[in-house]
Amino acid sequence: MNEYLDLFLTFAKVGVMTFGGGMAMLPILQREVVESKGWATDEELTDYFAIGQCTPGIIAVNTATFIGQKRRGIPGGILATLGMVFPSLVIITILAGLITNFSHLEWVQHAFAGIRVCVCVLIFNAVLKLWKSAVHDVWGGVIFAAVLGLTLFTPLSPIVFVLAAALAGVLIQNLGGGRK
Amino acid sequence: MIYLRLFFEFFKAGLFAVGGGLATLPFLNDIADRTGWFTRAQLADMLAVSESTPGPIGVNMATYVGFTTASVPGAIIATLGLVTPSVIIILIVAAFLRAFRDNKYVNSAFYGLRPASTAMVAAAGIGVMELTLVHAGEAFGLSFFNWPALALAAVVLVLTRWVGPTKKLHPIVFILASAVVGVILKF
């Protein structure tokens, strides 16, 4: 098979089989990309994940771009990424259309009111998990508290916080503060 | 021109959201507040659908928001906007892979970014709680709290964190169960 097509289809398959993205995707990538296709080693995959976590954007997309680029250069990176997002586009568009058509029904509104309660708890759990990998010392706690307070009580854009926090990280660590 | 604005808004989210998963949520809240294309309540519903369907959550959210704002072309354009910065940055980083991983400035920037990203997701969570668990219009007192919703939240919290057999279950199970409870108790 043409490798460009293969990249698109393989990552489309990974996209269909991943719920939630991020770490949930690692075992599926290992099976499809490392074991079945031999496009990368386990070590490379771990590297891509680590970099995906510390570069902007969606980790799943970053990893797809990396592997596609390694196989077939820039067009390969783009095709792997398009493959990865293709199932989401199709599935969500269909669902969104259906939900829009039924959203005036009373029981659908009750269902979503129940679902929103569940979403609160899921976000809370996600924050606890993020906290463990993000906050390692007092300075981390200070940055967390400052950004949380400012987000809740000022209309500043998240972009301001991202830039300020990156700058604060560089200053704290290079002036000798914080755990390395 | 709505398509151009959609692309630009999601390009910004893709460029500045660090850490994956829910990291795009604060940016989507920000878009909701500034553009009025959708409400924060709609966003919470979209998040539930995005968690319950295949694909990375950030991509699903972009598709959903794009579709809500400007139908099928909107879905495609928002998603492309979200992934474009990733693709460009990774193609550049791939060329300098080792240097990037070991760079002390990159590492220290992320030392500051990760707690900030966590805080922004927490703030987004508090926003959903305000919509869901309390009656924000009421004075503080017994009727301020939405008791049935709080009870359901407590049950889901216990089941997802402390009960061995259920805490490993996929979130879709809890989302569907909560939908059923919502219908039965007329939330």
PDB file of N, CA, C and O in Angstrom, chain B residues 8-83:
ATOM      1  N   PHE B   8      -8.890  31.271  13.539  1.00  0.00           N
ATOM      2  CA  PHE B   8      -7.957  32.040  14.350  1.00  0.00           C
ATOM      3  C   PHE B   8      -8.110  31.726  15.843  1.00  0.00           C
ATOM      4  O   PHE B   8      -7.133  31.519  16.559  1.00  0.00           O
ATOM      5  N   GLU B   9      -9.386  31.653  16.329  1.00  0.00           N
ATOM      6  CA  GLU B   9      -9.621  31.356  17.744  1.00  0.00           C
ATOM      7  C   GLU B   9      -9.060  29.982  18.114  1.00  0.00           C
ATOM      8  O   GLU B   9      -8.466  29.809  19.174  1.00  0.00           O
ATOM      9  N   PHE B  10      -9.285  28.990  17.253  1.00  0.00           N
ATOM     10  CA  PHE B  10      -8.813  27.646  17.567  1.00  0.00           C
ATOM     11  C   PHE B  10      -7.316  27.501  17.342  1.00  0.00           C
ATOM     12  O   PHE B  10      -6.656  26.716  18.010  1.00  0.00           O
ATOM     13  N   PHE B  11      -6.776  28.271  16.433  1.00  0.00           N
ATOM     14  CA  PHE B  11      -5.329  28.317  16.255  1.00  0.00           C
ATOM     15  C   PHE B  11      -4.686  28.795  17.563  1.00  0.00           C
ATOM     16  O   PHE B  11      -3.715  28.223  18.042  1.00  0.00           O
ATOM     17  N   LYS B  12      -5.270  29.843  18.167  1.00  0.00           N
ATOM     18  CA  LYS B  12      -4.750  30.353  19.438  1.00  0.00           C
ATOM     19  C   LYS B  12      -4.839  29.273  20.526  1.00  0.00           C
ATOM     20  O   LYS B  12      -3.900  29.082  21.288  1.00  0.00           O
ATOM     21  N   ALA B  13      -5.994  28.579  20.596  1.00  0.00           N
ATOM     22  CA  ALA B  13      -6.152  27.528  21.610  1.00  0.00           C
ATOM     23  C   ALA B  13      -5.100  26.445  21.399  1.00  0.00           C
ATOM     24  O   ALA B  13      -4.473  25.970  22.344  1.00  0.00           O
ATOM     25  N   GLY B  14      -4.876  26.052  20.143  1.00  0.00           N
ATOM     26  CA  GLY B  14      -3.895  25.011  19.850  1.00  0.00           C
ATOM     27  C   GLY B  14      -2.479  25.456  20.165  1.00  0.00           C
ATOM     28  O   GLY B  14      -1.626  24.667  20.547  1.00  0.00           O
ATOM     29  N   LEU B  15      -2.242  26.743  20.030  1.00  0.00           N
ATOM     30  CA  LEU B  15      -0.892  27.265  20.255  1.00  0.00           C
ATOM     31  C   LEU B  15      -0.578  27.393  21.741  1.00  0.00           C
ATOM     32  O   LEU B  15       0.553  27.198  22.165  1.00  0.00           O
ATOM     33  N   PHE B  16      -1.591  27.723  22.553  1.00  0.00           N
ATOM     34  CA  PHE B  16      -1.306  28.037  23.956  1.00  0.00           C
ATOM     35  C   PHE B  16      -1.763  26.957  24.937  1.00  0.00           C
ATOM     36  O   PHE B  16      -1.394  27.005  26.107  1.00  0.00           O
ATOM     37  N   ALA B  17      -2.598  26.001  24.518  1.00  0.00           N
ATOM     38  CA  ALA B  17      -3.044  24.953  25.438  1.00  0.00           C
ATOM     39  C   ALA B  17      -1.936  23.918  25.571  1.00  0.00           C
ATOM     40  O   ALA B  17      -1.559  23.288  24.592  1.00  0.00           O
ATOM     41  N   VAL B  18      -1.400  23.771  26.760  1.00  0.00           N
ATOM     42  CA  VAL B  18      -0.283  22.857  26.991  1.00  0.00           C
ATOM     43  C   VAL B  18      -0.729  21.720  27.886  1.00  0.00           C
ATOM     44  O   VAL B  18      -1.363  21.957  28.901  1.00  0.00           O
ATOM     45  N   GLY B  19      -0.406  20.480  27.530  1.00  0.00           N
ATOM     46  CA  GLY B  19      -0.632  19.373  28.453  1.00  0.00           C
ATOM     47  C   GLY B  19      -1.748  18.430  28.061  1.00  0.00           C
ATOM     48  O   GLY B  19      -1.956  17.424  28.706  1.00  0.00           O
ATOM     49  N   GLY B  20      -2.452  18.731  26.981  1.00  0.00           N
ATOM     50  CA  GLY B  20      -3.405  17.777  26.438  1.00  0.00           C
ATOM     51  C   GLY B  20      -4.690  17.647  27.245  1.00  0.00           C
ATOM     52  O   GLY B  20      -4.874  18.307  28.264  1.00  0.00           O
ATOM     53  N   GLY B  21      -5.561  16.788  26.743  1.00  0.00           N
ATOM     54  CA  GLY B  21      -6.816  16.513  27.435  1.00  0.00           C
ATOM     55  C   GLY B  21      -7.658  17.760  27.628  1.00  0.00           C
ATOM     56  O   GLY B  21      -8.048  18.414  26.669  1.00  0.00           O
ATOM     57  N   LEU B  22      -7.898  18.101  28.882  1.00  0.00           N
ATOM     58  CA  LEU B  22      -8.784  19.222  29.178  1.00  0.00           C
ATOM     59  C   LEU B  22      -8.102  20.580  29.057  1.00  0.00           C
ATOM     60  O   LEU B  22      -8.712  21.601  29.349  1.00  0.00           O
ATOM     61  N   ALA B  23      -6.829  20.613  28.652  1.00  0.00           N
ATOM     62  CA  ALA B  23      -6.102  21.889  28.611  1.00  0.00           C
ATOM     63  C   ALA B  23      -6.744  22.907  27.670  1.00  0.00           C
ATOM     64  O   ALA B  23      -6.550  24.112  27.837  1.00  0.00           O
ATOM     65  N   THR B  24      -7.528  22.437  26.685  1.00  0.00           N
ATOM     66  CA  THR B  24      -8.177  23.400  25.788  1.00  0.00           C
ATOM     67  C   THR B  24      -9.416  24.041  26.434  1.00  0.00           C
ATOM     68  O   THR B  24      -9.883  25.070  25.968  1.00  0.00           O
ATOM     69  N   LEU B  25      -9.922  23.420  27.507  1.00  0.00           N
ATOM     70  CA  LEU B  25     -11.182  23.888  28.102  1.00  0.00           C
ATOM     71  C   LEU B  25     -11.167  25.370  28.517  1.00  0.00           C
ATOM     72  O   LEU B  25     -12.108  26.106  28.189  1.00  0.00           O
ATOM     73  N   PRO B  26     -10.107  25.844  29.222  1.00  0.00           N
ATOM     74  CA  PRO B  26     -10.106  27.269  29.581  1.00  0.00           C
ATOM     75  C   PRO B  26     -10.183  28.188  28.363  1.00  0.00           C
ATOM     76  O   PRO B  26     -10.811  29.250  28.425  1.00  0.00           O
ATOM     77  N   PHE B  27      -9.573  27.778  27.265  1.00  0.00           N
ATOM     78  CA  PHE B  27      -9.581  28.604  26.050  1.00  0.00           C
ATOM     79  C   PHE B  27     -10.976  28.620  25.434  1.00  0.00           C
ATOM     80  O   PHE B  27     -11.421  29.639  24.908  1.00  0.00           O
ATOM     81  N   LEU B  28     -11.664  27.477  25.508  1.00  0.00           N
ATOM     82  CA  LEU B  28     -13.020  27.424  24.970  1.00  0.00           C
ATOM     83  C   LEU B  28     -13.965  28.273  25.829  1.00  0.00           C
ATOM     84  O   LEU B  28     -14.853  28.950  25.300  1.00  0.00           O
ATOM     85  N   ASN B  29     -13.773  28.245  27.158  1.00  0.00           N
ATOM     86  CA  ASN B  29     -14.538  29.126  28.044  1.00  0.00           C
ATOM     87  C   ASN B  29     -14.348  30.581  27.638  1.00  0.00           C
ATOM     88  O   ASN B  29     -15.297  31.371  27.579  1.00  0.00           O
ATOM     89  N   ASP B  30     -13.076  30.907  27.386  1.00  0.00           N
ATOM     90  CA  ASP B  30     -12.726  32.271  26.999  1.00  0.00           C
ATOM     91  C   ASP B  30     -13.427  32.655  25.682  1.00  0.00           C
ATOM     92  O   ASP B  30     -13.993  33.746  25.548  1.00  0.00           O
ATOM     93  N   ILE B  31     -13.437  31.726  24.715  1.00  0.00           N
ATOM     94  CA  ILE B  31     -14.109  31.987  23.433  1.00  0.00           C
ATOM     95  C   ILE B  31     -15.613  32.196  23.666  1.00  0.00           C
ATOM     96  O   ILE B  31     -16.222  33.109  23.106  1.00  0.00           O
ATOM     97  N   ALA B  32     -16.197  31.339  24.539  1.00  0.00           N
ATOM     98  CA  ALA B  32     -17.634  31.468  24.838  1.00  0.00           C
ATOM     99  C   ALA B  32     -17.944  32.857  25.398  1.00  0.00           C
ATOM    100  O   ALA B  32     -18.904  33.509  24.988  1.00  0.00           O
ATOM    101  N   ASP B  33     -17.104  33.322  26.326  1.00  0.00           N
ATOM    102  CA  ASP B  33     -17.349  34.619  26.958  1.00  0.00           C
ATOM    103  C   ASP B  33     -17.225  35.775  25.972  1.00  0.00           C
ATOM    104  O   ASP B  33     -17.993  36.731  26.011  1.00  0.00           O
ATOM    105  N   ARG B  34     -16.236  35.695  25.085  1.00  0.00           N
ATOM    106  CA  ARG B  34     -15.970  36.842  24.222  1.00  0.00           C
ATOM    107  C   ARG B  34     -16.849  36.889  22.973  1.00  0.00           C
ATOM    108  O   ARG B  34     -17.177  37.957  22.484  1.00  0.00           O
ATOM    109  N   THR B  35     -17.185  35.718  22.417  1.00  0.00           N
ATOM    110  CA  THR B  35     -17.874  35.727  21.123  1.00  0.00           C
ATOM    111  C   THR B  35     -19.376  35.507  21.234  1.00  0.00           C
ATOM    112  O   THR B  35     -20.117  35.903  20.342  1.00  0.00           O
ATOM    113  N   GLY B  36     -19.816  34.813  22.325  1.00  0.00           N
ATOM    114  CA  GLY B  36     -21.226  34.481  22.413  1.00  0.00           C
ATOM    115  C   GLY B  36     -21.678  33.442  21.388  1.00  0.00           C
ATOM    116  O   GLY B  36     -22.861  33.271  21.155  1.00  0.00           O
ATOM    117  N   TRP B  37     -20.725  32.724  20.774  1.00  0.00           N
ATOM    118  CA  TRP B  37     -21.094  31.688  19.800  1.00  0.00           C
ATOM    119  C   TRP B  37     -21.823  30.530  20.463  1.00  0.00           C
ATOM    120  O   TRP B  37     -22.623  29.839  19.874  1.00  0.00           O
ATOM    121  N   PHE B  38     -21.506  30.281  21.739  1.00  0.00           N
ATOM    122  CA  PHE B  38     -22.136  29.204  22.497  1.00  0.00           C
ATOM    123  C   PHE B  38     -22.010  29.582  23.967  1.00  0.00           C
ATOM    124  O   PHE B  38     -21.241  30.476  24.309  1.00  0.00           O
ATOM    125  N   THR B  39     -22.793  28.908  24.836  1.00  0.00           N
ATOM    126  CA  THR B  39     -22.748  29.243  26.261  1.00  0.00           C
ATOM    127  C   THR B  39     -21.847  28.269  27.001  1.00  0.00           C
ATOM    128  O   THR B  39     -21.506  27.210  26.483  1.00  0.00           O
ATOM    129  N   ARG B  40     -21.507  28.627  28.259  1.00  0.00           N
ATOM    130  CA  ARG B  40     -20.711  27.713  29.070  1.00  0.00           C
ATOM    131  C   ARG B  40     -21.476  26.433  29.381  1.00  0.00           C
ATOM    132  O   ARG B  40     -20.888  25.375  29.532  1.00  0.00           O
ATOM    133  N   ALA B  41     -22.821  26.535  29.489  1.00  0.00           N
ATOM    134  CA  ALA B  41     -23.631  25.327  29.740  1.00  0.00           C
ATOM    135  C   ALA B  41     -23.542  24.385  28.547  1.00  0.00           C
ATOM    136  O   ALA B  41     -23.369  23.176  28.702  1.00  0.00           O
ATOM    137  N   GLN B  42     -23.623  24.956  27.330  1.00  0.00           N
ATOM    138  CA  GLN B  42     -23.470  24.113  26.137  1.00  0.00           C
ATOM    139  C   GLN B  42     -22.103  23.448  26.125  1.00  0.00           C
ATOM    140  O   GLN B  42     -21.958  22.300  25.721  1.00  0.00           O
ATOM    141  N   LEU B  43     -21.092  24.208  26.566  1.00  0.00           N
ATOM    142  CA  LEU B  43     -19.729  23.694  26.579  1.00  0.00           C
ATOM    143  C   LEU B  43     -19.624  22.468  27.487  1.00  0.00           C
ATOM    144  O   LEU B  43     -18.948  21.486  27.142  1.00  0.00           O
ATOM    145  N   ALA B  44     -20.311  22.503  28.640  1.00  0.00           N
ATOM    146  CA  ALA B  44     -20.277  21.356  29.546  1.00  0.00           C
ATOM    147  C   ALA B  44     -20.905  20.137  28.873  1.00  0.00           C
ATOM    148  O   ALA B  44     -20.394  19.015  28.997  1.00  0.00           O
ATOM    149  N   ASP B  45     -22.002  20.357  28.122  1.00  0.00           N
ATOM    150  CA  ASP B  45     -22.617  19.242  27.391  1.00  0.00           C
ATOM    151  C   ASP B  45     -21.672  18.698  26.330  1.00  0.00           C
ATOM    152  O   ASP B  45     -21.544  17.489  26.128  1.00  0.00           O
ATOM    153  N   MET B  46     -20.994  19.616  25.636  1.00  0.00           N
ATOM    154  CA  MET B  46     -20.065  19.180  24.585  1.00  0.00           C
ATOM    155  C   MET B  46     -18.924  18.367  25.192  1.00  0.00           C
ATOM    156  O   MET B  46     -18.454  17.396  24.599  1.00  0.00           O
ATOM    157  N   LEU B  47     -18.489  18.786  26.384  1.00  0.00           N
ATOM    158  CA  LEU B  47     -17.405  18.063  27.042  1.00  0.00           C
ATOM    159  C   LEU B  47     -17.837  16.634  27.344  1.00  0.00           C
ATOM    160  O   LEU B  47     -17.074  15.679  27.125  1.00  0.00           O
ATOM    161  N   ALA B  48     -19.084  16.477  27.815  1.00  0.00           N
ATOM    162  CA  ALA B  48     -19.582  15.132  28.116  1.00  0.00           C
ATOM    163  C   ALA B  48     -19.612  14.275  26.854  1.00  0.00           C
ATOM    164  O   ALA B  48     -19.184  13.117  26.865  1.00  0.00           O
ATOM    165  N   VAL B  49     -20.092  14.852  25.743  1.00  0.00           N
ATOM    166  CA  VAL B  49     -20.143  14.091  24.489  1.00  0.00           C
ATOM    167  C   VAL B  49     -18.724  13.759  24.024  1.00  0.00           C
ATOM    168  O   VAL B  49     -18.433  12.639  23.591  1.00  0.00           O
ATOM    169  N   SER B  50     -17.787  14.719  24.173  1.00  0.00           N
ATOM    170  CA  SER B  50     -16.415  14.500  23.713  1.00  0.00           C
ATOM    171  C   SER B  50     -15.715  13.415  24.513  1.00  0.00           C
ATOM    172  O   SER B  50     -14.881  12.688  23.993  1.00  0.00           O
ATOM    173  N   GLU B  51     -16.063  13.315  25.806  1.00  0.00           N
ATOM    174  CA  GLU B  51     -15.455  12.266  26.627  1.00  0.00           C
ATOM    175  C   GLU B  51     -16.041  10.903  26.310  1.00  0.00           C
ATOM    176  O   GLU B  51     -15.439   9.884  26.618  1.00  0.00           O
ATOM    177  N   SER B  52     -17.251  10.886  25.739  1.00  0.00           N
ATOM    178  CA  SER B  52     -17.951   9.617  25.526  1.00  0.00           C
ATOM    179  C   SER B  52     -17.787   9.083  24.113  1.00  0.00           C
ATOM    180  O   SER B  52     -18.394   8.082  23.777  1.00  0.00           O
ATOM    181  N   THR B  53     -17.058   9.778  23.263  1.00  0.00           N
ATOM    182  CA  THR B  53     -16.906   9.327  21.889  1.00  0.00           C
ATOM    183  C   THR B  53     -15.422   9.128  21.596  1.00  0.00           C
ATOM    184  O   THR B  53     -14.584   9.702  22.275  1.00  0.00           O
ATOM    185  N   PRO B  54     -15.100   8.317  20.578  1.00  0.00           N
ATOM    186  CA  PRO B  54     -13.692   8.076  20.271  1.00  0.00           C
ATOM    187  C   PRO B  54     -12.988   9.353  19.838  1.00  0.00           C
ATOM    188  O   PRO B  54     -13.638  10.300  19.381  1.00  0.00           O
ATOM    189  N   GLY B  55     -11.681   9.359  19.989  1.00  0.00           N
ATOM    190  CA  GLY B  55     -10.878  10.487  19.527  1.00  0.00           C
ATOM    191  C   GLY B  55     -10.386  11.331  20.688  1.00  0.00           C
ATOM    192  O   GLY B  55     -10.962  11.300  21.766  1.00  0.00           O
ATOM    193  N   PRO B  56      -9.302  12.097  20.456  1.00  0.00           N
ATOM    194  CA  PRO B  56      -8.775  12.970  21.506  1.00  0.00           C
ATOM    195  C   PRO B  56      -9.817  14.011  21.908  1.00  0.00           C
ATOM    196  O   PRO B  56     -10.505  14.567  21.045  1.00  0.00           O
ATOM    197  N   ILE B  57      -9.940  14.280  23.220  1.00  0.00           N
ATOM    198  CA  ILE B  57     -10.986  15.190  23.710  1.00  0.00           C
ATOM    199  C   ILE B  57     -10.879  16.582  23.071  1.00  0.00           C
ATOM    200  O   ILE B  57     -11.869  17.166  22.657  1.00  0.00           O
ATOM    201  N   GLY B  58      -9.635  17.100  22.987  1.00  0.00           N
ATOM    202  CA  GLY B  58      -9.452  18.445  22.433  1.00  0.00           C
ATOM    203  C   GLY B  58      -9.977  18.546  21.012  1.00  0.00           C
ATOM    204  O   GLY B  58     -10.636  19.523  20.640  1.00  0.00           O
ATOM    205  N   VAL B  59      -9.691  17.510  20.209  1.00  0.00           N
ATOM    206  CA  VAL B  59     -10.142  17.500  18.812  1.00  0.00           C
ATOM    207  C   VAL B  59     -11.663  17.396  18.763  1.00  0.00           C
ATOM    208  O   VAL B  59     -12.332  18.121  18.005  1.00  0.00           O
ATOM    209  N   ASN B  60     -12.224  16.514  19.589  1.00  0.00           N
ATOM    210  CA  ASN B  60     -13.683  16.363  19.619  1.00  0.00           C
ATOM    211  C   ASN B  60     -14.372  17.677  19.998  1.00  0.00           C
ATOM    212  O   ASN B  60     -15.379  18.060  19.399  1.00  0.00           O
ATOM    213  N   MET B  61     -13.795  18.354  21.002  1.00  0.00           N
ATOM    214  CA  MET B  61     -14.381  19.628  21.446  1.00  0.00           C
ATOM    215  C   MET B  61     -14.336  20.659  20.319  1.00  0.00           C
ATOM    216  O   MET B  61     -15.293  21.399  20.101  1.00  0.00           O
ATOM    217  N   ALA B  62     -13.212  20.731  19.629  1.00  0.00           N
ATOM    218  CA  ALA B  62     -13.082  21.707  18.541  1.00  0.00           C
ATOM    219  C   ALA B  62     -14.110  21.426  17.458  1.00  0.00           C
ATOM    220  O   ALA B  62     -14.779  22.337  16.953  1.00  0.00           O
ATOM    221  N   THR B  63     -14.252  20.143  17.094  1.00  0.00           N
ATOM    222  CA  THR B  63     -15.220  19.775  16.069  1.00  0.00           C
ATOM    223  C   THR B  63     -16.632  20.178  16.495  1.00  0.00           C
ATOM    224  O   THR B  63     -17.399  20.756  15.726  1.00  0.00           O
ATOM    225  N   TYR B  64     -16.947  19.895  17.752  1.00  0.00           N
ATOM    226  CA  TYR B  64     -18.290  20.158  18.258  1.00  0.00           C
ATOM    227  C   TYR B  64     -18.577  21.665  18.295  1.00  0.00           C
ATOM    228  O   TYR B  64     -19.619  22.139  17.825  1.00  0.00           O
ATOM    229  N   VAL B  65     -17.637  22.413  18.863  1.00  0.00           N
ATOM    230  CA  VAL B  65     -17.822  23.865  18.931  1.00  0.00           C
ATOM    231  C   VAL B  65     -17.919  24.455  17.524  1.00  0.00           C
ATOM    232  O   VAL B  65     -18.790  25.292  17.242  1.00  0.00           O
ATOM    233  N   GLY B  66     -17.056  23.995  16.628  1.00  0.00           N
ATOM    234  CA  GLY B  66     -17.080  24.478  15.247  1.00  0.00           C
ATOM    235  C   GLY B  66     -18.411  24.193  14.579  1.00  0.00           C
ATOM    236  O   GLY B  66     -18.986  25.055  13.905  1.00  0.00           O
ATOM    237  N   PHE B  67     -18.936  22.976  14.814  1.00  0.00           N
ATOM    238  CA  PHE B  67     -20.214  22.593  14.222  1.00  0.00           C
ATOM    239  C   PHE B  67     -21.349  23.454  14.779  1.00  0.00           C
ATOM    240  O   PHE B  67     -22.207  23.928  14.038  1.00  0.00           O
ATOM    241  N   THR B  68     -21.331  23.674  16.095  1.00  0.00           N
ATOM    242  CA  THR B  68     -22.370  24.488  16.741  1.00  0.00           C
ATOM    243  C   THR B  68     -22.351  25.912  16.193  1.00  0.00           C
ATOM    244  O   THR B  68     -23.387  26.554  16.036  1.00  0.00           O
ATOM    245  N   THR B  69     -21.146  26.406  15.908  1.00  0.00           N
ATOM    246  CA  THR B  69     -21.007  27.792  15.472  1.00  0.00           C
ATOM    247  C   THR B  69     -21.314  27.978  13.996  1.00  0.00           C
ATOM    248  O   THR B  69     -21.985  28.926  13.618  1.00  0.00           O
ATOM    249  N   ALA B  70     -20.811  27.072  13.150  1.00  0.00           N
ATOM    250  CA  ALA B  70     -20.968  27.283  11.706  1.00  0.00           C
ATOM    251  C   ALA B  70     -21.090  25.966  10.941  1.00  0.00           C
ATOM    252  O   ALA B  70     -20.493  25.811   9.868  1.00  0.00           O
ATOM    253  N   SER B  71     -21.852  25.005  11.508  1.00  0.00           N
ATOM    254  CA  SER B  71     -22.183  23.763  10.804  1.00  0.00           C
ATOM    255  C   SER B  71     -20.939  22.979  10.346  1.00  0.00           C
ATOM    256  O   SER B  71     -19.870  23.133  10.926  1.00  0.00           O
ATOM    257  N   VAL B  72     -21.093  22.148   9.308  1.00  0.00           N
ATOM    258  CA  VAL B  72     -20.010  21.229   8.920  1.00  0.00           C
ATOM    259  C   VAL B  72     -18.720  21.964   8.520  1.00  0.00           C
ATOM    260  O   VAL B  72     -17.641  21.600   8.994  1.00  0.00           O
ATOM    261  N   PRO B  73     -18.793  23.013   7.704  1.00  0.00           N
ATOM    262  CA  PRO B  73     -17.528  23.717   7.414  1.00  0.00           C
ATOM    263  C   PRO B  73     -16.886  24.259   8.691  1.00  0.00           C
ATOM    264  O   PRO B  73     -15.662  24.231   8.833  1.00  0.00           O
ATOM    265  N   GLY B  74     -17.700  24.709   9.637  1.00  0.00           N
ATOM    266  CA  GLY B  74     -17.189  25.210  10.908  1.00  0.00           C
ATOM    267  C   GLY B  74     -16.444  24.124  11.673  1.00  0.00           C
ATOM    268  O   GLY B  74     -15.377  24.368  12.242  1.00  0.00           O
ATOM    269  N   ALA B  75     -17.020  22.905  11.675  1.00  0.00           N
ATOM    270  CA  ALA B  75     -16.385  21.781  12.375  1.00  0.00           C
ATOM    271  C   ALA B  75     -15.003  21.513  11.795  1.00  0.00           C
ATOM    272  O   ALA B  75     -14.021  21.345  12.525  1.00  0.00           O
ATOM    273  N   ILE B  76     -14.921  21.495  10.461  1.00  0.00           N
ATOM    274  CA  ILE B  76     -13.647  21.195   9.802  1.00  0.00           C
ATOM    275  C   ILE B  76     -12.641  22.316  10.064  1.00  0.00           C
ATOM    276  O   ILE B  76     -11.480  22.062  10.423  1.00  0.00           O
ATOM    277  N   ILE B  77     -13.088  23.552   9.944  1.00  0.00           N
ATOM    278  CA  ILE B  77     -12.165  24.684  10.085  1.00  0.00           C
ATOM    279  C   ILE B  77     -11.661  24.814  11.518  1.00  0.00           C
ATOM    280  O   ILE B  77     -10.469  25.039  11.750  1.00  0.00           O
ATOM    281  N   ALA B  78     -12.544  24.625  12.522  1.00  0.00           N
ATOM    282  CA  ALA B  78     -12.105  24.726  13.919  1.00  0.00           C
ATOM    283  C   ALA B  78     -11.067  23.646  14.224  1.00  0.00           C
ATOM    284  O   ALA B  78     -10.053  23.900  14.870  1.00  0.00           O
ATOM    285  N   THR B  79     -11.318  22.424  13.728  1.00  0.00           N
ATOM    286  CA  THR B  79     -10.387  21.325  13.986  1.00  0.00           C
ATOM    287  C   THR B  79      -9.038  21.589  13.319  1.00  0.00           C
ATOM    288  O   THR B  79      -7.978  21.399  13.932  1.00  0.00           O
ATOM    289  N   LEU B  80      -9.064  22.050  12.072  1.00  0.00           N
ATOM    290  CA  LEU B  80      -7.798  22.354  11.393  1.00  0.00           C
ATOM    291  C   LEU B  80      -7.065  23.491  12.107  1.00  0.00           C
ATOM    292  O   LEU B  80      -5.843  23.461  12.247  1.00  0.00           O
ATOM    293  N   GLY B  81      -7.830  24.480  12.588  1.00  0.00           N
ATOM    294  CA  GLY B  81      -7.210  25.575  13.329  1.00  0.00           C
ATOM    295  C   GLY B  81      -6.500  25.077  14.574  1.00  0.00           C
ATOM    296  O   GLY B  81      -5.387  25.488  14.883  1.00  0.00           O
ATOM    297  N   LEU B  82      -7.145  24.137  15.277  1.00  0.00           N
ATOM    298  CA  LEU B  82      -6.572  23.605  16.513  1.00  0.00           C
ATOM    299  C   LEU B  82      -5.270  22.845  16.262  1.00  0.00           C
ATOM    300  O   LEU B  82      -4.329  22.953  17.037  1.00  0.00           O
ATOM    301  N   VAL B  83      -5.218  22.059  15.185  1.00  0.00           N
ATOM    302  CA  VAL B  83      -4.042  21.204  14.992  1.00  0.00           C
ATOM    303  C   VAL B  83      -2.916  21.894  14.228  1.00  0.00           C
ATOM    304  O   VAL B  83      -1.769  21.441  14.288  1.00  0.00           O
TER     305      VAL B  83
END
